[in-house]
Amino acid sequence: MSEQDMTQGNQGPAQAGLPDSKDLQEWAWQATRNREWRLASQRWALVREFYPEKTTGWIQGSIAHRTLGEYDISEVLIFEAVERFPQNSNTLRQYAKLNLVKGEFGKAIELIERARSSFPNDPDVRWSIISTYEASGDFERAEHESLSGQADFPDNEKLAAQYAELAMQQKDWQVALERWQQVREKFPKHAAGYVRAADAAAALGNEPLSRQLKLAQEYGNAWLVSLQDESEGESAHTISPPQRRNWKTFVDLVWTKARLNLKSEASQNHLRYFWWILDPLLYMAVFYIVFGLLMERGGPGFIAYLLTGLVPFQWFAKTVQQTSGSIVGGKGLMHKVRISPLFFPLVGIVQNTGKQALVFLMLGLFLIFYGLPPTVHWLAIVPVIAVQLLLMVVVSCFLAMLVPFVRDISNLIPTGIQFLLFTSGIFYTVDRIPPEWHTLFFSNPMANILHQYRLVLVENQWPDWSGLGWVFLGCMIGLVIVLMLYRRLEPIFPRVVIE
């Protein structure tokens, strides 16, 4: 509705026609939401003119004039609303609030008690009663009413939060922390339970706890509760997080975030968790059709040889691609709380490892039905997987660290993975490589690791421990270097990711 419509509206319905009720009220609400109070008061006047039976025209008009400091006009409107709409509790609540603003606490209490008598089962009235006593400075009565309100309306999160806010207003920060924890336990999605509790912790000078509370807003109250030190014998309502960041808390946070990401990812697909199996199966089927059938590569046992290379390599490729931009993608969280940038690539690694467990299980079942039953050598798959996981941690964390500084590298990563795909011996055996090139071939850690998988799963042999050991040693050296770089660059990341 335009300003021209408003002018026409002043001519009256007989001249301009009666405007639609919903459109007219939305037009007025728009000014209210934008806090354009003078304009809002004019528009709500039109609502009252055309639709005097609508409560909002009177109540919101009174609020607009009250905000403008025009208390006399506001009182005329709200008094009329009380007379016209005796079954609406908000009229008395707003009348009481007007008197609070004017500093007439006695009249405000009289009006709100009148609302209690008329609407004893209305939780909003109870909330206004508590607010009225609080504003009048009677915190003892406000506390009493708040406890009573929670007993009468135990499932009302607004009243529960108000009880905690009373402690905040009295600057009783420790009590406020305990009350906000009760809010989180009962209403874990209530944002104030985390944000306002973080404010209370900051007021106590406990910055580590304040940061954890802000982080818990994203990862849930269950994670925060898991940090409590029960061995100290504190009550269930006392938050006792660690006073400094430690690896156990960090690992738990990574694990929780990865688990939540997996649930979220599965819920977005109609096939849910089954897609984690179907996707790699389709991927492997494409390569088998192209190389095994159309190009007639390989021979007897080629499909087992192909899959034992493709399955681990796909794990590596997906993890590296997903995590390379994880620090840049996590810039929002990084600017809210202090958290190590390592958190972001590690979450992606754990997330993909969780999905890969199902794929490895499917690969094992396929090999059994294919005529390659498990032997004692299959136990050696555990250290092979562990070394590959270590390699992925080093490569993923290094690339994730590099991308914020040189964004163009993210465009080269798919090409690099494609290069590794064809140079790691996935589609051909080591016998086809000239002996003089073996040293260079196995200097590729993925080629070495895939060779170990095939020794164990296809050829029923123990891994080449020497070759696997060199890869492990190289990964450990790389891990130490990466950790040192992260430690040095951690203060710089929040600035770099937004450039």
CSV table of C-alpha atoms in Angstrom, one decimal:
chain,number,residue,atom,x,y,z
A,1,MET,CA,0.0,0.0,0.0
A,2,SER,CA,1.4,3.4,-1.0
A,3,GLU,CA,1.3,6.8,0.6
A,4,GLN,CA,-1.3,7.8,-2.0
A,5,ASP,CA,-3.5,5.0,-0.6
A,6,MET,CA,-3.0,6.5,2.8
A,7,THR,CA,-4.2,9.9,1.6
A,8,GLN,CA,-7.2,8.3,0.0
A,9,GLY,CA,-7.9,6.5,3.2
A,10,ASN,CA,-8.2,9.8,5.0
A,11,GLN,CA,-11.1,10.7,2.8
A,12,GLY,CA,-13.1,7.9,4.4
A,13,PRO,CA,-14.4,4.6,3.1
A,14,ALA,CA,-17.4,6.2,1.4
A,15,GLN,CA,-15.1,8.1,-1.0
A,16,ALA,CA,-12.1,5.8,-1.5
A,17,GLY,CA,-13.7,2.3,-0.9
A,18,LEU,CA,-13.0,0.0,2.0
A,19,PRO,CA,-9.4,-1.3,1.9
A,20,ASP,CA,-8.6,-4.9,2.6
A,21,SER,CA,-8.2,-5.6,6.3
A,22,LYS,CA,-5.1,-7.8,6.0
A,23,ASP,CA,-3.4,-5.5,3.6
A,24,LEU,CA,-4.1,-2.5,5.7
A,25,GLN,CA,-2.8,-4.1,8.9
A,26,GLU,CA,0.3,-5.5,7.1
A,27,TRP,CA,1.0,-2.0,5.8
A,28,ALA,CA,0.9,-0.7,9.4
A,29,TRP,CA,3.0,-3.6,10.7
A,30,GLN,CA,5.7,-2.8,8.1
A,31,ALA,CA,6.2,0.7,9.7
A,32,THR,CA,6.2,-0.9,13.2
A,33,ARG,CA,8.8,-3.5,12.2
A,34,ASN,CA,11.0,-0.7,10.7
A,35,ARG,CA,10.6,1.3,13.9
A,36,GLU,CA,9.2,4.3,12.0
A,37,TRP,CA,6.9,5.2,14.9
A,38,ARG,CA,5.4,8.4,13.5
A,39,LEU,CA,4.4,6.7,10.3
A,40,ALA,CA,3.2,3.7,12.3
A,41,SER,CA,1.0,5.8,14.5
A,42,GLN,CA,-0.6,7.3,11.3
A,43,ARG,CA,-1.2,3.9,9.7
A,44,TRP,CA,-2.6,2.4,12.8
A,45,ALA,CA,-5.0,5.3,13.0
A,46,LEU,CA,-6.3,4.3,9.5
A,47,VAL,CA,-6.8,0.7,10.8
A,48,ARG,CA,-8.9,2.1,13.6
A,49,GLU,CA,-10.9,4.3,11.3
A,50,PHE,CA,-11.8,1.6,8.8
A,51,TYR,CA,-11.8,-1.4,11.2
A,52,PRO,CA,-12.5,-0.2,14.7
A,53,GLU,CA,-13.3,-3.8,15.7
A,54,LYS,CA,-9.7,-4.9,15.2
A,55,THR,CA,-7.7,-5.0,18.5
A,56,THR,CA,-4.4,-4.3,16.8
A,57,GLY,CA,-5.3,-0.9,15.7
A,58,TRP,CA,-5.8,0.3,19.2
A,59,ILE,CA,-3.0,-1.6,21.0
A,60,GLN,CA,-0.3,-1.0,18.4
A,61,GLY,CA,-1.4,2.6,18.0
A,62,SER,CA,-1.0,3.1,21.7
A,63,ILE,CA,2.5,1.5,21.6
A,64,ALA,CA,3.6,3.8,18.7
A,65,HIS,CA,2.5,6.9,20.6
A,66,ARG,CA,4.0,5.6,23.8
A,67,THR,CA,7.3,5.1,22.1
A,68,LEU,CA,7.1,8.6,20.7
A,69,GLY,CA,6.7,9.9,24.3
A,70,GLU,CA,3.1,11.0,23.6
A,71,TYR,CA,1.7,9.4,26.8
A,72,ASP,CA,-1.7,11.2,26.8
A,73,ILE,CA,-2.7,10.0,23.4
A,74,SER,CA,-1.3,6.5,24.2
A,75,GLU,CA,-3.4,6.3,27.3
A,76,VAL,CA,-6.6,7.4,25.5
A,77,LEU,CA,-6.1,4.6,23.0
A,78,ILE,CA,-5.2,1.9,25.4
A,79,PHE,CA,-8.1,2.8,27.8
A,80,GLU,CA,-10.5,2.6,24.9
A,81,ALA,CA,-9.0,-0.8,24.0
A,82,VAL,CA,-9.6,-2.1,27.6
A,83,GLU,CA,-13.2,-1.0,27.4
A,84,ARG,CA,-13.8,-2.3,23.8
A,85,PHE,CA,-12.0,-5.7,24.2
A,86,PRO,CA,-12.4,-7.0,27.8
A,87,GLN,CA,-11.5,-10.5,26.7
A,88,ASN,CA,-8.1,-9.5,25.5
A,89,SER,CA,-5.4,-9.7,28.1
A,90,ASN,CA,-2.9,-7.7,26.1
A,91,THR,CA,-4.9,-4.5,26.6
A,92,LEU,CA,-4.4,-4.5,30.4
A,93,ARG,CA,-0.8,-5.6,30.0
A,94,GLN,CA,0.0,-2.7,27.7
A,95,TYR,CA,-1.9,-0.3,29.9
A,96,ALA,CA,0.3,-1.4,32.8
A,97,LYS,CA,3.4,-1.1,30.7
A,98,LEU,CA,2.4,2.5,29.8
A,99,ASN,CA,2.3,3.4,33.5
A,100,LEU,CA,5.6,1.8,34.1
A,101,VAL,CA,7.2,4.0,31.4
A,102,LYS,CA,5.5,7.0,33.0
A,103,GLY,CA,6.9,5.9,36.4
A,104,GLU,CA,3.5,5.4,38.0
A,105,PHE,CA,4.4,2.0,39.5
A,106,GLY,CA,1.4,1.8,41.9
A,107,LYS,CA,-1.1,2.1,39.1
A,108,ALA,CA,0.9,-0.3,36.9
A,109,ILE,CA,0.8,-2.9,39.7
A,110,GLU,CA,-2.9,-2.3,40.2
A,111,LEU,CA,-3.6,-2.9,36.5
A,112,ILE,CA,-1.5,-6.0,36.2
A,113,GLU,CA,-3.1,-7.5,39.2
A,114,ARG,CA,-6.4,-6.8,37.6
A,115,ALA,CA,-5.2,-8.7,34.6
A,116,ARG,CA,-4.2,-11.6,36.8
A,117,SER,CA,-7.8,-11.8,38.3
A,118,SER,CA,-9.3,-11.7,34.8
A,119,PHE,CA,-6.8,-14.1,33.1
A,120,PRO,CA,-5.4,-16.4,35.8
A,121,ASN,CA,-4.4,-19.1,33.2
A,122,ASP,CA,-2.6,-16.8,30.8
A,123,PRO,CA,1.3,-17.3,30.9
A,124,ASP,CA,1.8,-13.9,29.1
A,125,VAL,CA,0.0,-12.2,31.9
A,126,ARG,CA,2.2,-13.9,34.4
A,127,TRP,CA,5.3,-12.8,32.5
A,128,SER,CA,4.0,-9.2,32.6
A,129,ILE,CA,3.4,-9.4,36.3
A,130,ILE,CA,7.0,-10.4,36.9
A,131,SER,CA,8.2,-7.7,34.6
A,132,THR,CA,6.1,-5.1,36.4
A,133,TYR,CA,7.5,-6.0,39.8
A,134,GLU,CA,11.0,-6.1,38.4
A,135,ALA,CA,10.6,-2.7,36.8
A,136,SER,CA,9.3,-1.3,40.1
A,137,GLY,CA,12.4,-2.5,41.9
A,138,ASP,CA,10.6,-5.2,43.9
A,139,PHE,CA,13.0,-8.0,43.0
A,140,GLU,CA,11.9,-10.2,45.9
A,141,ARG,CA,8.3,-10.2,44.7
A,142,ALA,CA,9.4,-10.7,41.1
A,143,GLU,CA,11.5,-13.8,42.2
A,144,HIS,CA,8.5,-15.2,44.0
A,145,GLU,CA,6.1,-14.6,41.1
A,146,SER,CA,8.7,-16.1,38.7
A,147,LEU,CA,9.0,-19.3,40.7
A,148,SER,CA,5.2,-19.5,41.0
A,149,GLY,CA,4.9,-19.0,37.2
A,150,GLN,CA,7.3,-21.8,36.4
A,151,ALA,CA,5.4,-24.1,38.7
A,152,ASP,CA,2.0,-23.2,37.0
A,153,PHE,CA,3.5,-23.2,33.5
A,154,PRO,CA,6.4,-25.7,33.5
A,155,ASP,CA,6.7,-25.9,29.7
A,156,ASN,CA,6.8,-22.2,29.1
A,157,GLU,CA,10.4,-21.3,28.0
A,158,LYS,CA,9.7,-17.6,28.1
A,159,LEU,CA,9.0,-17.7,31.9
A,160,ALA,CA,12.1,-20.0,32.4
A,161,ALA,CA,14.3,-17.5,30.6
A,162,GLN,CA,12.8,-14.6,32.6
A,163,TYR,CA,13.8,-16.3,35.9
A,164,ALA,CA,17.4,-16.3,34.7
A,165,GLU,CA,17.2,-12.7,33.5
A,166,LEU,CA,16.1,-11.7,37.0
A,167,ALA,CA,19.5,-12.8,38.3
A,168,MET,CA,21.2,-11.0,35.4
A,169,GLN,CA,19.4,-7.7,36.3
A,170,GLN,CA,20.6,-8.1,39.9
A,171,LYS,CA,24.2,-8.9,38.6
A,172,ASP,CA,24.2,-12.2,40.5
A,173,TRP,CA,26.3,-13.8,37.8
A,174,GLN,CA,26.9,-17.2,39.4
A,175,VAL,CA,23.2,-17.7,40.1
A,176,ALA,CA,22.4,-16.5,36.5
A,177,LEU,CA,24.8,-19.2,35.2
A,178,GLU,CA,23.0,-21.9,37.1
A,179,ARG,CA,19.6,-20.7,36.0
A,180,TRP,CA,20.6,-20.5,32.3
A,181,GLN,CA,21.9,-24.0,32.6
A,182,GLN,CA,18.4,-25.1,33.7
A,183,VAL,CA,17.0,-23.3,30.7
A,184,ARG,CA,19.4,-25.1,28.4
A,185,GLU,CA,18.6,-28.5,29.9
A,186,LYS,CA,14.9,-28.0,29.5
A,187,PHE,CA,14.9,-25.9,26.3
A,188,PRO,CA,18.1,-26.8,24.5
A,189,LYS,CA,17.2,-24.7,21.4
A,190,HIS,CA,16.6,-21.5,23.4
A,191,ALA,CA,19.4,-19.2,22.1
A,192,ALA,CA,19.4,-17.0,25.2
A,193,GLY,CA,20.4,-20.0,27.3
A,194,TYR,CA,23.8,-19.9,25.6
A,195,VAL,CA,24.2,-16.2,24.7
A,196,ARG,CA,23.1,-14.7,28.0
A,197,ALA,CA,25.0,-17.4,29.9
A,198,ALA,CA,28.1,-16.4,28.0
A,199,ASP,CA,27.5,-12.8,29.1
A,200,ALA,CA,27.3,-13.9,32.7
A,201,ALA,CA,30.5,-15.9,32.4
A,202,ALA,CA,32.3,-12.9,30.8
A,203,ALA,CA,31.0,-10.7,33.7
A,204,LEU,CA,32.6,-13.2,36.1
A,205,GLY,CA,35.9,-12.9,34.1
A,206,ASN,CA,35.7,-16.5,33.0
A,207,GLU,CA,36.5,-16.0,29.3
A,208,PRO,CA,37.1,-19.7,28.5
A,209,LEU,CA,33.6,-20.6,29.8
A,210,SER,CA,32.1,-17.7,27.8
A,211,ARG,CA,33.7,-19.0,24.6
A,212,GLN,CA,32.5,-22.5,25.3
A,213,LEU,CA,28.9,-21.4,25.9
A,214,LYS,CA,28.9,-19.5,22.6
A,215,LEU,CA,30.3,-22.5,20.8
A,216,ALA,CA,27.7,-24.7,22.5
A,217,GLN,CA,25.0,-22.7,20.9
A,218,GLU,CA,25.9,-24.3,17.6
A,219,TYR,CA,26.9,-27.8,18.8
A,220,GLY,CA,24.2,-28.3,21.5
A,221,ASN,CA,23.9,-28.5,25.2
A,222,ALA,CA,24.8,-32.2,25.2
A,223,TRP,CA,28.3,-31.3,24.2
A,224,LEU,CA,28.6,-28.7,26.9
A,225,VAL,CA,27.3,-31.0,29.6
A,226,SER,CA,29.9,-33.6,28.6
A,227,LEU,CA,32.6,-31.1,29.6
A,228,GLN,CA,31.4,-31.0,33.2
A,229,ASP,CA,33.8,-32.4,35.8
A,230,GLU,CA,31.6,-34.8,37.7
A,231,SER,CA,34.6,-36.1,39.7
A,232,GLU,CA,34.6,-32.9,41.8
A,233,GLY,CA,31.1,-33.8,43.2
A,234,GLU,CA,29.4,-30.6,42.0
A,235,SER,CA,25.7,-30.5,41.6
A,236,ALA,CA,24.0,-31.2,38.3
A,237,HIS,CA,23.2,-27.6,37.8
A,238,THR,CA,26.8,-26.3,38.1
A,239,ILE,CA,28.8,-25.8,34.9
A,240,SER,CA,32.4,-26.8,35.5
A,241,PRO,CA,34.2,-26.7,32.1
A,242,PRO,CA,38.0,-27.1,31.8
A,243,GLN,CA,39.8,-23.8,32.5
A,244,ARG,CA,42.0,-24.2,29.4
A,245,ARG,CA,41.7,-25.8,26.0
A,246,ASN,CA,42.9,-29.4,26.0
A,247,TRP,CA,43.0,-32.2,23.4
A,248,LYS,CA,40.2,-34.2,24.9
A,249,THR,CA,37.8,-31.4,24.6
A,250,PHE,CA,39.0,-30.6,21.1
A,251,VAL,CA,38.6,-34.3,20.0
A,252,ASP,CA,35.1,-34.5,21.5
A,253,LEU,CA,34.1,-31.3,19.7
A,254,VAL,CA,35.4,-32.6,16.3
A,255,TRP,CA,33.6,-35.9,16.9
A,256,THR,CA,30.3,-34.2,17.8
A,257,LYS,CA,30.4,-31.9,14.8
A,258,ALA,CA,31.2,-34.7,12.4
A,259,ARG,CA,28.4,-36.8,13.8
A,260,LEU,CA,25.9,-33.9,13.5
A,261,ASN,CA,27.1,-33.2,9.9
A,262,LEU,CA,26.5,-36.9,9.0
A,263,LYS,CA,23.0,-36.8,10.3
A,264,SER,CA,22.2,-33.6,8.5
A,265,GLU,CA,23.7,-34.9,5.3
A,266,ALA,CA,21.7,-38.1,5.4
A,267,SER,CA,18.4,-36.2,6.2
A,268,GLN,CA,18.8,-34.2,2.9
A,269,ASN,CA,18.6,-37.3,0.7
A,270,HIS,CA,15.5,-39.5,0.1
A,271,LEU,CA,17.7,-42.6,0.3
A,272,ARG,CA,19.4,-41.3,3.5
A,273,TYR,CA,22.3,-43.5,4.6
A,274,PHE,CA,21.9,-45.9,1.7
A,275,TRP,CA,23.3,-43.2,-0.6
A,276,TRP,CA,26.7,-43.5,1.1
A,277,ILE,CA,26.9,-47.0,-0.3
A,278,LEU,CA,25.2,-46.4,-3.7
A,279,ASP,CA,27.4,-43.4,-4.6
A,280,PRO,CA,30.8,-45.3,-4.4
A,281,LEU,CA,29.2,-48.4,-6.1
A,282,LEU,CA,28.1,-46.2,-9.1
A,283,TYR,CA,31.5,-44.6,-9.2
A,284,MET,CA,33.3,-48.0,-9.3
A,285,ALA,CA,30.8,-49.4,-11.8
A,286,VAL,CA,31.7,-46.6,-14.3
A,287,PHE,CA,35.4,-47.4,-14.2
A,288,TYR,CA,34.8,-51.2,-14.4
A,289,ILE,CA,32.6,-50.8,-17.5
A,290,VAL,CA,35.1,-48.5,-19.2
A,291,PHE,CA,38.4,-50.3,-18.3
A,292,GLY,CA,37.2,-53.8,-17.7
A,293,LEU,CA,34.5,-54.3,-20.4
A,294,LEU,CA,34.8,-51.6,-23.2
A,295,MET,CA,38.6,-51.4,-23.2
A,296,GLU,CA,39.1,-55.0,-22.2
A,297,ARG,CA,41.9,-54.3,-19.8
A,298,GLY,CA,43.0,-56.8,-17.2
A,299,GLY,CA,42.1,-60.4,-17.0
A,300,PRO,CA,40.9,-62.9,-14.4
A,301,GLY,CA,40.6,-61.2,-11.0
A,302,PHE,CA,40.8,-57.7,-12.6
A,303,ILE,CA,37.6,-56.5,-10.9
A,304,ALA,CA,38.9,-57.4,-7.4
A,305,TYR,CA,42.2,-55.7,-8.3
A,306,LEU,CA,40.3,-52.6,-9.6
A,307,LEU,CA,38.0,-52.2,-6.6
A,308,THR,CA,40.7,-52.7,-4.0
A,309,GLY,CA,42.4,-49.7,-5.5
A,310,LEU,CA,39.4,-47.5,-6.3
A,311,VAL,CA,37.7,-47.8,-2.9
A,312,PRO,CA,40.7,-46.5,-0.8
A,313,PHE,CA,41.5,-43.9,-3.5
A,314,GLN,CA,38.0,-42.5,-3.5
A,315,TRP,CA,38.2,-42.1,0.2
A,316,PHE,CA,41.4,-40.1,-0.2
A,317,ALA,CA,40.0,-38.0,-3.1
A,318,LYS,CA,36.7,-37.1,-1.5
A,319,THR,CA,38.3,-36.2,1.8
A,320,VAL,CA,41.0,-34.0,0.3
A,321,GLN,CA,38.5,-32.1,-2.0
A,322,GLN,CA,36.0,-31.6,0.8
A,323,THR,CA,38.4,-30.4,3.4
A,324,SER,CA,40.6,-28.1,1.2
A,325,GLY,CA,38.2,-25.2,1.6
A,326,SER,CA,37.0,-26.0,5.1
A,327,ILE,CA,38.9,-23.2,6.9
A,328,VAL,CA,37.6,-20.6,4.5
A,329,GLY,CA,34.1,-22.0,4.9
A,330,GLY,CA,34.4,-21.9,8.7
A,331,LYS,CA,35.2,-18.2,8.9
A,332,GLY,CA,31.8,-17.4,10.4
A,333,LEU,CA,32.4,-19.6,13.4
A,334,MET,CA,36.0,-18.6,13.6
A,335,HIS,CA,35.0,-14.9,14.2
A,336,LYS,CA,32.5,-15.9,16.9
A,337,VAL,CA,34.7,-18.0,19.1
A,338,ARG,CA,38.3,-18.9,19.6
A,339,ILE,CA,38.9,-22.2,18.0
A,340,SER,CA,41.9,-23.9,16.3
A,341,PRO,CA,41.7,-23.8,12.5
A,342,LEU,CA,42.6,-27.5,12.6
A,343,PHE,CA,39.0,-28.1,13.7
A,344,PHE,CA,37.6,-27.6,10.3
A,345,PRO,CA,39.6,-30.0,8.1
A,346,LEU,CA,39.5,-32.6,10.9
A,347,VAL,CA,35.7,-32.6,11.0
A,348,GLY,CA,35.7,-33.3,7.3
A,349,ILE,CA,38.2,-36.2,7.7
A,350,VAL,CA,36.2,-37.8,10.5
A,351,GLN,CA,32.9,-37.3,8.5
A,352,ASN,CA,34.2,-39.0,5.4
A,353,THR,CA,35.8,-41.8,7.4
A,354,GLY,CA,32.5,-42.5,9.0
A,355,LYS,CA,30.9,-43.0,5.5
A,356,GLN,CA,33.9,-45.0,4.3
A,357,ALA,CA,33.5,-47.6,7.0
A,358,LEU,CA,30.3,-48.8,5.2
A,359,VAL,CA,32.1,-48.9,1.9
A,360,PHE,CA,35.0,-51.0,3.2
A,361,LEU,CA,32.4,-53.4,4.7
A,362,MET,CA,30.8,-53.7,1.2
A,363,LEU,CA,34.2,-54.3,-0.4
A,364,GLY,CA,34.9,-57.1,2.1
A,365,LEU,CA,31.6,-58.8,1.4
A,366,PHE,CA,32.2,-58.5,-2.4
A,367,LEU,CA,35.6,-60.1,-2.1
A,368,ILE,CA,34.2,-63.0,-0.1
A,369,PHE,CA,31.4,-63.6,-2.7
A,370,TYR,CA,34.0,-63.1,-5.5
A,371,GLY,CA,36.0,-66.1,-4.2
A,372,LEU,CA,38.6,-64.4,-2.0
A,373,PRO,CA,37.7,-65.5,1.5
A,374,PRO,CA,39.2,-63.7,4.5
A,375,THR,CA,42.5,-65.0,5.9
A,376,VAL,CA,44.7,-64.1,8.8
A,377,HIS,CA,46.4,-61.6,6.6
A,378,TRP,CA,43.3,-59.5,6.5
A,379,LEU,CA,44.1,-58.4,10.0
A,380,ALA,CA,46.9,-56.3,8.5
A,381,ILE,CA,44.3,-54.1,6.9
A,382,VAL,CA,44.1,-52.2,10.1
A,383,PRO,CA,47.6,-50.6,10.0
A,384,VAL,CA,47.2,-50.0,6.3
A,385,ILE,CA,44.0,-48.0,6.9
A,386,ALA,CA,45.6,-46.2,9.8
A,387,VAL,CA,48.6,-45.1,7.6
A,388,GLN,CA,46.2,-43.9,4.9
A,389,LEU,CA,44.2,-42.0,7.5
A,390,LEU,CA,47.4,-40.4,8.7
A,391,LEU,CA,48.3,-39.4,5.2
A,392,MET,CA,44.9,-37.8,4.6
A,393,VAL,CA,45.2,-35.8,7.8
A,394,VAL,CA,48.6,-34.4,6.7
A,395,VAL,CA,47.5,-33.7,3.1
A,396,SER,CA,44.1,-32.3,4.0
A,397,CYS,CA,45.2,-30.1,6.8
A,398,PHE,CA,48.1,-28.8,4.8
A,399,LEU,CA,45.9,-27.9,1.8
A,400,ALA,CA,43.2,-26.4,4.1
A,401,MET,CA,45.9,-24.2,5.6
A,402,LEU,CA,47.3,-23.1,2.3
A,403,VAL,CA,44.0,-22.2,0.5
A,404,PRO,CA,43.2,-19.2,2.6
A,405,PHE,CA,46.5,-17.6,1.7
A,406,VAL,CA,46.5,-18.7,-2.0
A,407,ARG,CA,42.9,-19.2,-3.1
A,408,ASP,CA,43.8,-20.2,-6.7
A,409,ILE,CA,45.2,-23.5,-5.3
A,410,SER,CA,41.7,-24.8,-4.8
A,411,ASN,CA,41.3,-24.8,-8.6
A,412,LEU,CA,44.4,-27.0,-9.0
A,413,ILE,CA,43.4,-29.6,-6.4
A,414,PRO,CA,40.9,-31.6,-8.7
A,415,THR,CA,43.6,-31.7,-11.4
A,416,GLY,CA,46.1,-33.0,-8.8
A,417,ILE,CA,43.8,-35.7,-7.7
A,418,GLN,CA,43.1,-36.7,-11.3
A,419,PHE,CA,46.9,-37.0,-11.8
A,420,LEU,CA,47.2,-39.2,-8.8
A,421,LEU,CA,44.3,-41.4,-10.0
A,422,PHE,CA,46.3,-42.4,-13.1
A,423,THR,CA,49.7,-42.6,-11.4
A,424,SER,CA,48.8,-44.7,-8.4
A,425,GLY,CA,48.4,-48.0,-10.2
A,426,ILE,CA,44.7,-48.3,-9.9
A,427,PHE,CA,44.1,-49.5,-13.4
A,428,TYR,CA,47.3,-51.5,-14.0
A,429,THR,CA,49.6,-53.8,-12.0
A,430,VAL,CA,53.1,-53.0,-10.8
A,431,ASP,CA,54.4,-55.7,-13.2
A,432,ARG,CA,53.6,-53.4,-16.1
A,433,ILE,CA,56.0,-50.7,-14.8
A,434,PRO,CA,59.7,-51.1,-15.8
A,435,PRO,CA,61.9,-52.1,-12.8
A,436,GLU,CA,64.0,-48.9,-13.1
A,437,TRP,CA,60.9,-46.8,-12.4
A,438,HIS,CA,59.7,-48.8,-9.3
A,439,THR,CA,61.5,-46.5,-6.9
A,440,LEU,CA,59.9,-43.4,-8.4
A,441,PHE,CA,56.5,-45.1,-8.6
A,442,PHE,CA,56.5,-46.1,-4.9
A,443,SER,CA,57.6,-42.6,-3.9
A,444,ASN,CA,54.0,-41.7,-4.5
A,445,PRO,CA,52.5,-42.6,-1.0
A,446,MET,CA,49.1,-43.4,-2.4
A,447,ALA,CA,50.6,-45.9,-4.9
A,448,ASN,CA,52.5,-47.5,-2.0
A,449,ILE,CA,49.4,-47.7,0.2
A,450,LEU,CA,47.2,-49.1,-2.6
A,451,HIS,CA,49.9,-51.8,-3.2
A,452,GLN,CA,49.6,-52.8,0.5
A,453,TYR,CA,45.8,-53.1,0.2
A,454,ARG,CA,46.2,-55.5,-2.7
A,455,LEU,CA,48.8,-57.6,-1.0
A,456,VAL,CA,46.5,-58.1,1.9
A,457,LEU,CA,43.1,-58.4,0.3
A,458,VAL,CA,43.8,-59.9,-3.1
A,459,GLU,CA,47.1,-61.8,-2.8
A,460,ASN,CA,46.6,-62.9,0.8
A,461,GLN,CA,50.0,-61.7,1.9
A,462,TRP,CA,51.4,-59.6,4.7
A,463,PRO,CA,52.0,-56.0,3.7
A,464,ASP,CA,55.5,-54.8,2.7
A,465,TRP,CA,56.2,-53.5,6.1
A,466,SER,CA,59.3,-51.7,5.0
A,467,GLY,CA,57.5,-49.7,2.3
A,468,LEU,CA,54.5,-49.1,4.6
A,469,GLY,CA,57.0,-48.0,7.4
A,470,TRP,CA,58.6,-45.4,5.1
A,471,VAL,CA,55.2,-43.9,4.3
A,472,PHE,CA,54.3,-43.8,8.0
A,473,LEU,CA,57.6,-42.1,8.8
A,474,GLY,CA,57.1,-39.5,6.1
A,475,CYS,CA,53.6,-38.8,7.4
A,476,MET,CA,54.7,-38.4,10.9
A,477,ILE,CA,57.4,-35.8,9.8
A,478,GLY,CA,54.7,-34.1,7.7
A,479,LEU,CA,52.3,-34.1,10.7
A,480,VAL,CA,54.8,-32.4,13.0
A,481,ILE,CA,55.5,-29.7,10.3
A,482,VAL,CA,51.8,-29.1,9.8
A,483,LEU,CA,51.1,-28.8,13.5
A,484,MET,CA,53.9,-26.3,13.9
A,485,LEU,CA,52.6,-24.2,11.0
A,486,TYR,CA,49.1,-24.2,12.4
A,487,ARG,CA,50.3,-23.2,15.8
A,488,ARG,CA,52.2,-20.3,14.3
A,489,LEU,CA,49.5,-19.2,11.9
A,490,GLU,CA,46.5,-19.6,14.2
A,491,PRO,CA,46.3,-15.9,15.1
A,492,ILE,CA,46.5,-14.9,11.5
A,493,PHE,CA,43.7,-17.1,10.1
A,494,PRO,CA,40.7,-15.0,11.3
A,495,ARG,CA,42.0,-12.0,9.4
A,496,VAL,CA,43.1,-13.9,6.2
A,497,VAL,CA,39.9,-15.8,5.6
A,498,ILE,CA,37.9,-12.6,5.2
A,499,GLU,CA,40.3,-10.9,2.8
